[in-house]
Structure formats: C-alpha cells, structure tokens
CSV table of C-alpha atoms in Angstrom, one decimal:
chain,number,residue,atom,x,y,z
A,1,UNK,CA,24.2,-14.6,4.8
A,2,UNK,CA,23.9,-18.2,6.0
A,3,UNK,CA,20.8,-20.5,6.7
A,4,UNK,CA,20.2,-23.1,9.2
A,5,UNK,CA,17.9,-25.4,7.3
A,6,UNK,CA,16.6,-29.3,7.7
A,7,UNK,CA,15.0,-32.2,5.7
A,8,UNK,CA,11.6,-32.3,6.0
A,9,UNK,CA,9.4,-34.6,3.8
A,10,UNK,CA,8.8,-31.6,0.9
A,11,UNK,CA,12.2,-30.3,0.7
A,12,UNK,CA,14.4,-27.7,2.9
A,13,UNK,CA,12.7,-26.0,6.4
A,14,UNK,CA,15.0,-22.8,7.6
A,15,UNK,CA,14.7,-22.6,11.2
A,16,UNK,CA,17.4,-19.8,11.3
A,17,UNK,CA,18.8,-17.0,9.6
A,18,UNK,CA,22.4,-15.2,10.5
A,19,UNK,CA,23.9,-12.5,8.7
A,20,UNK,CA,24.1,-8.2,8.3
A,21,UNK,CA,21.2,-7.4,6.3
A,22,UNK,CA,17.9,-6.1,7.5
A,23,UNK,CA,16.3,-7.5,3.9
A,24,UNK,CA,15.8,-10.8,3.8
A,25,UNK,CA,15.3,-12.9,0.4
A,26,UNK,CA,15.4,-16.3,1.1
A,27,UNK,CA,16.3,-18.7,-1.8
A,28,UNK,CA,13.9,-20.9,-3.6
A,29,UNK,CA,16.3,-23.9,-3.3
A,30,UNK,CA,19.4,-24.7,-0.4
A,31,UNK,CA,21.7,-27.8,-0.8
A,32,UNK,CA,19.7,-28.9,-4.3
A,33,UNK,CA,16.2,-28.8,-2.0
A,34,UNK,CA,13.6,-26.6,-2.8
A,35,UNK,CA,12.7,-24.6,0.3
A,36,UNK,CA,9.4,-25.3,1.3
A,37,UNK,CA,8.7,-24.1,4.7
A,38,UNK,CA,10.1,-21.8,7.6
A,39,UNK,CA,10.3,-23.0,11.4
A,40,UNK,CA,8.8,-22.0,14.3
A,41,UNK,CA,10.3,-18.6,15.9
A,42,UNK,CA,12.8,-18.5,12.5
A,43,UNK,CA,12.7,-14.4,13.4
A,44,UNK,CA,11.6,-14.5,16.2
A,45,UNK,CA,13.9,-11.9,19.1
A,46,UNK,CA,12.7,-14.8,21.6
A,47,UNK,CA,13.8,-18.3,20.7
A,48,UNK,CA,14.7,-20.4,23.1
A,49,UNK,CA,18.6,-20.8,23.2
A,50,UNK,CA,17.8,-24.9,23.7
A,51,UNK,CA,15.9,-25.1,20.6
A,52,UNK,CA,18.9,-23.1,18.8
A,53,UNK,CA,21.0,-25.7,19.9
A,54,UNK,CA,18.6,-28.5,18.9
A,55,UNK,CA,18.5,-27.0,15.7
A,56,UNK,CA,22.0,-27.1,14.5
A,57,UNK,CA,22.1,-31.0,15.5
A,58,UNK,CA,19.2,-31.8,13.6
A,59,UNK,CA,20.1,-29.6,10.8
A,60,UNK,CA,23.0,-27.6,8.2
A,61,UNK,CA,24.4,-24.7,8.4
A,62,UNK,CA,25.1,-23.3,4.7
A,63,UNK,CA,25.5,-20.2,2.4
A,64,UNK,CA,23.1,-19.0,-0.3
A,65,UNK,CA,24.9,-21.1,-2.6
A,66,UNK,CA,24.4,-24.0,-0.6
A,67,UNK,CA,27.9,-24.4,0.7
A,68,UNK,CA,28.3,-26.2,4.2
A,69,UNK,CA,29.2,-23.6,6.5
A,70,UNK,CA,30.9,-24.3,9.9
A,71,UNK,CA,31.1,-21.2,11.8
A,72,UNK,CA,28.0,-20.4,13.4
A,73,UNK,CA,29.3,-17.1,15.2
A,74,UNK,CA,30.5,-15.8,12.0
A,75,UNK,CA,27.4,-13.7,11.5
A,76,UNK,CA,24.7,-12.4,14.4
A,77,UNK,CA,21.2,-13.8,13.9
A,78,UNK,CA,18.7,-11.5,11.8
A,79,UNK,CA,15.7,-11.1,14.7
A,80,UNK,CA,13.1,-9.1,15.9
A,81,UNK,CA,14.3,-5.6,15.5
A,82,UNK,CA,16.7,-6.8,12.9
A,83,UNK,CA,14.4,-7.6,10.3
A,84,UNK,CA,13.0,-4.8,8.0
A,85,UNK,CA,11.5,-6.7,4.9
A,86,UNK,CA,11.1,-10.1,3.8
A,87,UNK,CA,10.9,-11.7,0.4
A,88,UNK,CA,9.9,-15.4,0.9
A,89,UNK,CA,10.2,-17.7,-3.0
A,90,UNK,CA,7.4,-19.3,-4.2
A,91,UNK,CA,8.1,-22.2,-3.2
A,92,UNK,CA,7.4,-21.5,0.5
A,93,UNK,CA,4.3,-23.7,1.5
A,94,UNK,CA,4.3,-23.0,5.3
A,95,UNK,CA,5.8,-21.0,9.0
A,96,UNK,CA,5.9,-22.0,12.0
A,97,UNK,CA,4.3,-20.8,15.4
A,98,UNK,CA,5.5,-16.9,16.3
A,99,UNK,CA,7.8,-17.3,13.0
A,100,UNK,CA,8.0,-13.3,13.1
A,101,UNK,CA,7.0,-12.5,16.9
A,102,UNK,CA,7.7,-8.9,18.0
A,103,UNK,CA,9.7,-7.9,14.9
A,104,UNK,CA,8.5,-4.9,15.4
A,105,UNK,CA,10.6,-2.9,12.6
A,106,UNK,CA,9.4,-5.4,9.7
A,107,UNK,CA,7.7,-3.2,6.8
A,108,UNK,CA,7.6,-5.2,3.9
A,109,UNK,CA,6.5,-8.7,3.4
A,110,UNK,CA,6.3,-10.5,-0.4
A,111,UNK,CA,5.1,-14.1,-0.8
A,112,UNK,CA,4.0,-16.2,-3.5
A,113,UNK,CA,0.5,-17.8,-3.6
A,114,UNK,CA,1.5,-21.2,-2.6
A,115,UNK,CA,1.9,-20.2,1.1
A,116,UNK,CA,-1.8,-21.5,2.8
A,117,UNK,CA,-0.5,-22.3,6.0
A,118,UNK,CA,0.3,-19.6,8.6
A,119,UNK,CA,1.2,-20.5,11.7
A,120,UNK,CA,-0.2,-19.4,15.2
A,121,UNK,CA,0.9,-16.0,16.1
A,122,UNK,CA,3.4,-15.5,13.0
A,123,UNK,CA,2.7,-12.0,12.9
A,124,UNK,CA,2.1,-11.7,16.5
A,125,UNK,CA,3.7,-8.1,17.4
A,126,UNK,CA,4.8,-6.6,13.8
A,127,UNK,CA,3.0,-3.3,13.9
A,128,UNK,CA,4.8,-1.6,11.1
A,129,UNK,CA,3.8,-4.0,8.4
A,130,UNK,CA,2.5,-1.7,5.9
A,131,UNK,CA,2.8,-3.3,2.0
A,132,UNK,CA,2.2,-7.0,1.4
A,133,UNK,CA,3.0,-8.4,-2.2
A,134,UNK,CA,1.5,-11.4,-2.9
A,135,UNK,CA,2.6,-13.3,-6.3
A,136,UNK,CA,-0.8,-15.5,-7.2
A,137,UNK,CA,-0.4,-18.5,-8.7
A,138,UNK,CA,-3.1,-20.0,-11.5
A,139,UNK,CA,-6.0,-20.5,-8.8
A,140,UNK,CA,-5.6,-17.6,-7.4
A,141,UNK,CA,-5.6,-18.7,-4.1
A,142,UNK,CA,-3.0,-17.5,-1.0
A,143,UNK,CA,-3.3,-16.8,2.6
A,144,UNK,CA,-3.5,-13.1,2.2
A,145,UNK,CA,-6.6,-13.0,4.8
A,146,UNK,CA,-5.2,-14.9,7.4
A,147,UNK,CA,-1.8,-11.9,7.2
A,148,UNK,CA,-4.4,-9.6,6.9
A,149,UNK,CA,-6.6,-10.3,9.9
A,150,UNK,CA,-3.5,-11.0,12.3
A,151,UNK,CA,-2.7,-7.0,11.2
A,152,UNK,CA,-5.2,-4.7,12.1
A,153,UNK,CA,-3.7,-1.4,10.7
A,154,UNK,CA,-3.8,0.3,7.4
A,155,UNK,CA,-2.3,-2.1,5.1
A,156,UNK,CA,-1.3,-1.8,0.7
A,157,UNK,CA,-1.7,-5.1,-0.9
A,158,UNK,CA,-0.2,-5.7,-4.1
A,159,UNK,CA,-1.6,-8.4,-6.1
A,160,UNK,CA,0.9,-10.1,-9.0
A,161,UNK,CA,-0.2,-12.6,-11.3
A,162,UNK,CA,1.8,-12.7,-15.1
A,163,UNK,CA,1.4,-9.4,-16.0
A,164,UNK,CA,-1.3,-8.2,-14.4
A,165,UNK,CA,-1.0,-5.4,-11.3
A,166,UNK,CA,-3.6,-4.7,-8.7
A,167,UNK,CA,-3.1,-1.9,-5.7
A,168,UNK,CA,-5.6,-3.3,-2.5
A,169,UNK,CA,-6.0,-1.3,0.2
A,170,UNK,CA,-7.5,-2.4,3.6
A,171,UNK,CA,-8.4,0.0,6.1
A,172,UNK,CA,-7.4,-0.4,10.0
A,173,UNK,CA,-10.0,-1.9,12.2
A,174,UNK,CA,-9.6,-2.2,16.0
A,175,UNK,CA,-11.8,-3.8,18.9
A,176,UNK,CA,-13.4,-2.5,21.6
A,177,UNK,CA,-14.5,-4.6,24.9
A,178,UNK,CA,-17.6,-2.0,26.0
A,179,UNK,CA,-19.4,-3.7,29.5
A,180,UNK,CA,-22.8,-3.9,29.5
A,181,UNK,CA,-23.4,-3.6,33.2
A,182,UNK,CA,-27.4,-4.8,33.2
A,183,UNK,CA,-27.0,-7.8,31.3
A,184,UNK,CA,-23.2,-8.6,33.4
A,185,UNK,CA,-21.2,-9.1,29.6
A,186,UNK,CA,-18.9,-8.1,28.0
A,187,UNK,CA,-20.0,-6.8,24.6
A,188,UNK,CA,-17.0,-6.4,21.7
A,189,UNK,CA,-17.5,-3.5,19.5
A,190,UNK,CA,-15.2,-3.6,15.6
A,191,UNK,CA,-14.5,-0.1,14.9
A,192,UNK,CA,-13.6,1.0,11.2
A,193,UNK,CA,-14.4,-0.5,7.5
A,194,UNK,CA,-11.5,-2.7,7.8
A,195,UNK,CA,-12.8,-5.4,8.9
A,196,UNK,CA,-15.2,-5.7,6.2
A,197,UNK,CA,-12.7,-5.2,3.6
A,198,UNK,CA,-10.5,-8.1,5.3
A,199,UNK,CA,-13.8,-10.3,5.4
A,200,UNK,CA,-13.8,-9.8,1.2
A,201,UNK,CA,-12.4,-13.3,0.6
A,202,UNK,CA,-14.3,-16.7,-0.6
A,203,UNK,CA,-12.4,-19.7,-0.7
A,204,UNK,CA,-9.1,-18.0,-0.2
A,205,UNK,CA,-9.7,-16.0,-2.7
A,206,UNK,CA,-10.0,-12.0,-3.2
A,207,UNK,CA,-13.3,-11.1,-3.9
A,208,UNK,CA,-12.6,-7.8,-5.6
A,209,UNK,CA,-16.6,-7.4,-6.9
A,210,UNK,CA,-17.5,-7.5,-3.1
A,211,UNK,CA,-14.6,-5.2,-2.3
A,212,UNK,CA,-15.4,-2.4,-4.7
A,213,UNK,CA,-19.4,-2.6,-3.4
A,214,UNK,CA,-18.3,-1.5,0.1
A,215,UNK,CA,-17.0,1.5,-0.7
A,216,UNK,CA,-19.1,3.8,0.5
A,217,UNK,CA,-18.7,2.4,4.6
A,218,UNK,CA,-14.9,3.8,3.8
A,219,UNK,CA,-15.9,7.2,2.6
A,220,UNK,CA,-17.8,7.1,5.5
A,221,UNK,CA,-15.6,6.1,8.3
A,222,UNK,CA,-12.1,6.8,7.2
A,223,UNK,CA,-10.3,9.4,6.8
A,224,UNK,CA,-9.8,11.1,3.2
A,225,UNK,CA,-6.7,10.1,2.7
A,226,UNK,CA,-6.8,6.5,3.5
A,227,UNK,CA,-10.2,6.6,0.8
A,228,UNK,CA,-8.2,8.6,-1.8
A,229,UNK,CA,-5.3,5.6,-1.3
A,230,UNK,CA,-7.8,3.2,-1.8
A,231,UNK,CA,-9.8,5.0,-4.8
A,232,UNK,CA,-6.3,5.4,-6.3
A,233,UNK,CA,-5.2,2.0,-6.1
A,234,UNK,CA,-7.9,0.4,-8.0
A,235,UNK,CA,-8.1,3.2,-10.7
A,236,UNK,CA,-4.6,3.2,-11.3
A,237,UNK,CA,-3.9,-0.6,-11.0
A,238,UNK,CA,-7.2,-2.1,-12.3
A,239,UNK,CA,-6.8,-5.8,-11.6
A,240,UNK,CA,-10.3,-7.3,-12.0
A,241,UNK,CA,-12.0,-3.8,-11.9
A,242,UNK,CA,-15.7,-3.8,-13.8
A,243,UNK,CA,-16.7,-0.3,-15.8
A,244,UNK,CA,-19.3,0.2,-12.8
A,245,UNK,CA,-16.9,0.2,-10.1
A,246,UNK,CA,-14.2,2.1,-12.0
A,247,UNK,CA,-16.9,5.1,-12.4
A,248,UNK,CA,-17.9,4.9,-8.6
A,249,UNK,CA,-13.8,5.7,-7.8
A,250,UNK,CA,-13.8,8.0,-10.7
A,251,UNK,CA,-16.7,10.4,-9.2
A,252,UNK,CA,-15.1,10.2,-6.2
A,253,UNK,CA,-11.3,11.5,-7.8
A,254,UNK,CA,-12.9,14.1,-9.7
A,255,UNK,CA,-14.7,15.4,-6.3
A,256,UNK,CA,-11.5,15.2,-4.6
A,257,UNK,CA,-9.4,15.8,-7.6
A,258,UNK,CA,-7.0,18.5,-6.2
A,259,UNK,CA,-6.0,16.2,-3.3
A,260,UNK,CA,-5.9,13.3,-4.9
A,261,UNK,CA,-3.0,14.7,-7.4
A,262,UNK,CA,-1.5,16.5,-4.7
A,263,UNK,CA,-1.2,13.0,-2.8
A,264,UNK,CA,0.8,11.1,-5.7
A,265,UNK,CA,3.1,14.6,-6.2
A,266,UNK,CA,4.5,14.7,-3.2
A,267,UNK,CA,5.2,11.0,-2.7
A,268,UNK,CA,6.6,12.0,-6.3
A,269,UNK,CA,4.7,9.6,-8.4
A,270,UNK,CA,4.8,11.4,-11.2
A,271,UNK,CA,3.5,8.8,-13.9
A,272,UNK,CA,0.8,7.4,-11.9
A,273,UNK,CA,0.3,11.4,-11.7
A,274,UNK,CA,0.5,11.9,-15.7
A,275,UNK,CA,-2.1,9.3,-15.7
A,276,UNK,CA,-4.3,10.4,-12.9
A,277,UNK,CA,-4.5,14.1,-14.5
A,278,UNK,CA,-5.3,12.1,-18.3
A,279,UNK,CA,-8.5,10.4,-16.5
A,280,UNK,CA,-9.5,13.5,-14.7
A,281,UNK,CA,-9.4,16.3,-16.7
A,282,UNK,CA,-9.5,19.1,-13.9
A,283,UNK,CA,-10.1,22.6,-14.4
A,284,UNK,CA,-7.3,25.3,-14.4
A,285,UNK,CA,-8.2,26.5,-11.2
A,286,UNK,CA,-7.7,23.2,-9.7
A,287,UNK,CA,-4.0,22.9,-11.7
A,288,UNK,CA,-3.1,26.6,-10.8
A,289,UNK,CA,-3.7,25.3,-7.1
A,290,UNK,CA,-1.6,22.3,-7.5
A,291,UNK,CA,1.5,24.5,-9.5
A,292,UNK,CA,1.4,26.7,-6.6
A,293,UNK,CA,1.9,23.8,-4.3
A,294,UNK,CA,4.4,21.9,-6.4
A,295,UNK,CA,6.4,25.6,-6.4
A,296,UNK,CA,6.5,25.6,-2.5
A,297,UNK,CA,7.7,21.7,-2.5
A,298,UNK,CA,10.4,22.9,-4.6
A,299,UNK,CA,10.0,20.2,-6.5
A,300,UNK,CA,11.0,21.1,-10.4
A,301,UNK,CA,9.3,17.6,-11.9
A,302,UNK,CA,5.9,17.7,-10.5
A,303,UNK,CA,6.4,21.5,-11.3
A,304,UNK,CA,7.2,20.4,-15.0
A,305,UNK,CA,4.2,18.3,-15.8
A,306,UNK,CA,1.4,20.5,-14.2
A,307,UNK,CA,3.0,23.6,-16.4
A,308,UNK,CA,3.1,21.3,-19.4
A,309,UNK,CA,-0.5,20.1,-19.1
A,310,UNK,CA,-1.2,24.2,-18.3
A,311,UNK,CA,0.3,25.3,-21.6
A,312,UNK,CA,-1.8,23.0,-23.3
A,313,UNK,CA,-5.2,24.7,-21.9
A,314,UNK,CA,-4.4,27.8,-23.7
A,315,UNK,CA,-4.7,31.7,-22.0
A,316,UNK,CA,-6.8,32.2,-18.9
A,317,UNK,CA,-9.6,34.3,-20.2
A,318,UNK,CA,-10.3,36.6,-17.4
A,319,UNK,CA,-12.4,39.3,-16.7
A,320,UNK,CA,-9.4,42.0,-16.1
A,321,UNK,CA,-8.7,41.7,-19.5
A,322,UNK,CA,-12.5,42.4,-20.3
A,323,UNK,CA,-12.8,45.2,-17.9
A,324,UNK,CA,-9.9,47.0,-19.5
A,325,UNK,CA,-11.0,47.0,-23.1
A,326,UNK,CA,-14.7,48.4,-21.3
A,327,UNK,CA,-12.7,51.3,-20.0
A,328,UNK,CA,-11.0,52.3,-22.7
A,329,UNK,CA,-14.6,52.5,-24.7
A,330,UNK,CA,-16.3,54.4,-22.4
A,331,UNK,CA,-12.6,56.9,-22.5
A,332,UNK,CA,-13.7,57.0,-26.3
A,333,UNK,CA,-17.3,57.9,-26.0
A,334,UNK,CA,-16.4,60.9,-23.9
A,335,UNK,CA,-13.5,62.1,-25.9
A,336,UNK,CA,-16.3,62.1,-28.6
A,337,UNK,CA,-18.9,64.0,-26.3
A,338,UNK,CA,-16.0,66.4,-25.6
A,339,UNK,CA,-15.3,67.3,-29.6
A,340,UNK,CA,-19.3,67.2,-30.3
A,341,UNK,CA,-19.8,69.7,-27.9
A,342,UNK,CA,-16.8,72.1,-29.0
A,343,UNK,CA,-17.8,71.4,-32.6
C-alpha cells in the first residue's frame, strides 16, 4: 500500500491512498511524522484529476514504512466503491471536504477521540456505514455526533476507553418535507427516535444518563429488533450504565426473552448468549422453544449450551406423568370392587 502524504504545520496530511485492499489502516506516523489529518476527497470516487496532480508536486509518495516510492501507477487508487472499512490512528486530528463522498460500500469506520473536526460532506453518500468504533481519550470527547447526524440509518457504536466496553445503538431517523398549503410553507417532519438519540451529546460528549431515559420513544417507534439491539447493547456492555437503567432494559429482555436469545444465537454469539441466559433466567418453556430453533439452524453450539443450561433445570414435571399414576389407581379400586363382590 502506498500514501501520498504532505507537511502540514502538525505533522503528515494523506491526500491519497493506492493499493489492493478494501481495509484501510492508516499509520499513526509516515516519514518520522505523526499523521495528523486526511485531505479533502482522500476517498473520494470523484477527485479532480488536476488536484491529483497538484498533489504529488506538493507532496511524497511513500510505503507504510515510510520509504520514498516513485511509481505512482504501481497500485490503483482505493476510492469510492473500493473502500470497505477504515481504521484511522489516534493521532488523526482532522478530514477534509467530501473525504469519503459516495463510498458507498464503506461498513466500518474506527477512530480515536482526538478527531473533532469533520469536514463538510465527509460522509456525504456512505449508506452502508453500519458500526462506528470510537477509542475515547481522557476527556472523553470525539466527534461521534457530527458522523452520527451526517448518517441517518441504524447505526452500532462502540465506545473504547482503557478497558472499559460500551455497545450504543442509534436508531434511523429520516425527514419528511409535508406542504402546508393554507399557510404556503413547507413544514419538515423527523420521523423515528433517532434523532433524539443522536441529539444525546453535551459538549461533545455522550450523555449516556439522557440516552437510557429515552427509551421508551424506541419501544415505541421502532421495530423489536432494533429495541432488543439496543436493550442488548447496554446490558451486555455496560459502559456508564446506573442500577436504574440496567433494570428498565432488564424488564424489557425478560418480556422479550425468547427473541432476544434467539437474536445473539443465530448471529452465533454464544458468550454474550451464556451471559444473557445467566441474567435472565427463563423458563423451560421458553428454552425448549429456543432448542427447537437452534435444532433447525443446525447449529450444534447454540444446540450445546441451551441443552446444558436444560439439564441443569432437572425433569419436566408434567401432567401425563400424573395422569398415568391416576389411572392405574382407579384400575386398582375396581380390581378390588371386582374380588369384594366375588368374595
């Protein structure tokens, strides 16, 4: 992979990227500079062959080990379509206008929490972004909202700081321009809880008291899965998560219990499915359910535990068995009758 990178005051700016790959980490130092900030268009499927050009003047062209490279057709530029996920360092401080326009096949996206300025447009056309990992730094502070409100659909946030985890989901949200004829506006109508989820930040940083209040607008305008997701994600990964909140998620599992576990099976989860079953306790019927599903996914793991945790309830005490042993009493009370009366 090579890098087309320039002095800037603050270190190294990439401007492009060439190579094979359709993951993309780029390195926290090129040419004994820390890399500090990513040009405009860098990924974009639209820049202007002119800048290209202006580019390589200003800048160098070098390997990940910082080598000068010469050849600039060696390798094809990773753009647009190219790009699939992108793992920035932390010390990225800044992109540039459009720096991802219209790469529409880009999924993943991990950055660190020094990154506060986002350029117009960045994200401008990246519709299958669907997990974010940011790595927060001692404040706690990143530009998560501003990536969050320039993608409107259902995204998972994961939240790294030392060894602590959090799982954030944010619900889609989309607008609506409705005309109100009488009064000759335009009115715009938000549809879905995820704009209030995306509007949970102070100072840059995630509110995650405020977040965990609102969850009652998801379970009422989203769609069980999407809640389940998000009930999951705190209860699993409790990153900042007070004893109140936790139980409001909790009663919500345990209502939904047999779909929730069924959720984390087939995306084969299996520990964060040991763990979910631990915290909810459901009933044999629920786990004689989820066997029979596991059985049809064919899958001999999730099988495994929900057996294992089955054997450890003990005998279904049912009423055949109970039924039977009535039987056979009455069978004995008239075999009795029968002798009295020959007696």
């Amino acid at each position: 992979m090579q890098y087309l990178c320039e002095k800037t005051k603050n270190g190294r700016k990439i401007s492009r990227v060439f190579g094979y790959d359709s993951i993309v980490e780029i390195p926290e130092c090129l040419m004994g500079e820390s890399v500090t900030e990513l040009g405009d268009y860098v990924f974009s499927d639209r820049m202007d062959p002119k800048e290209l050009e202006d580019a390589l003047r200003r800048g160098n062209l070098c390997t990940e080990d910082g080598k000068t490279a010469e050849n600039v057709d060696k390798f094809p530029e990773i753009a647009g379509a190219d790009l699939e996920e992108l793992i920035l360092p932390q010390s990225i401080e800044k992109t540039g206008r459009y720096a991802f326009y219209n790469c529409r096949n880009l999924k993943k996206i991990s950055f660190g929490g020094a990154l506060r300025d986002l350029g117009a447009g960045a994200l401008t056309g990246c519709h299958q972004v669907s997990e974010l990992t940011v790595r927060l730094g001692e404040n706690d502070r990143s530009c998560l909202r501003e990536i969050l409100t320039e993608i409107p659909e259902t995204l998972c946030v994961k939240i790294e700081k030392k060894d602590q985890k959090g799982c954030f989901w944010f619900p889609e949200f989309f607008e609506e321009g409705v005309e109100n004829t009488p009064a000759r506006i335009l009115e715009n109508h938000i549809h879905g809880s995820g704009i209030r989820y995306r509007n949970c930040f102070q100072d840059r940083i995630l509110n995650t008291g405020e977040y965990d209040e609102i969850f009652p607008y998801a379970i009422a305008w989203e769609k069980e899965q999407v809640v389940l997701r998000l009930a999951l994600g705190r209860v699993l990964f409790p990153f900042l998560l007070t004893e109140k909140a936790e139980e409001k998620y909790l009663v919500y599992l345990r209502e939904h219990s047999e779909h929730a576990a069924e959720l984390l099976g087939r995306e084969k989860e299996y520990q964060l499915l040991e763990q979910l079953l631990e915290r909810l306790g459901p009933d044999r019927e629920t786990m004689e359910k989820l066997l029979e599903t596991a059985q049809k996914q064919e899958d001999p793991r999730w099988t495994g535990i929900l057996m294992e945790r089955l054997g450890g309830m003990g005998k279904k005490n049912t009423g055949k068995n109970t039924g039977i042993s009535y039987m056979n009493k009455e069978k004995r009370k008239r075999k009795f009758r029968i002798s009295v009366r020959r007696f």
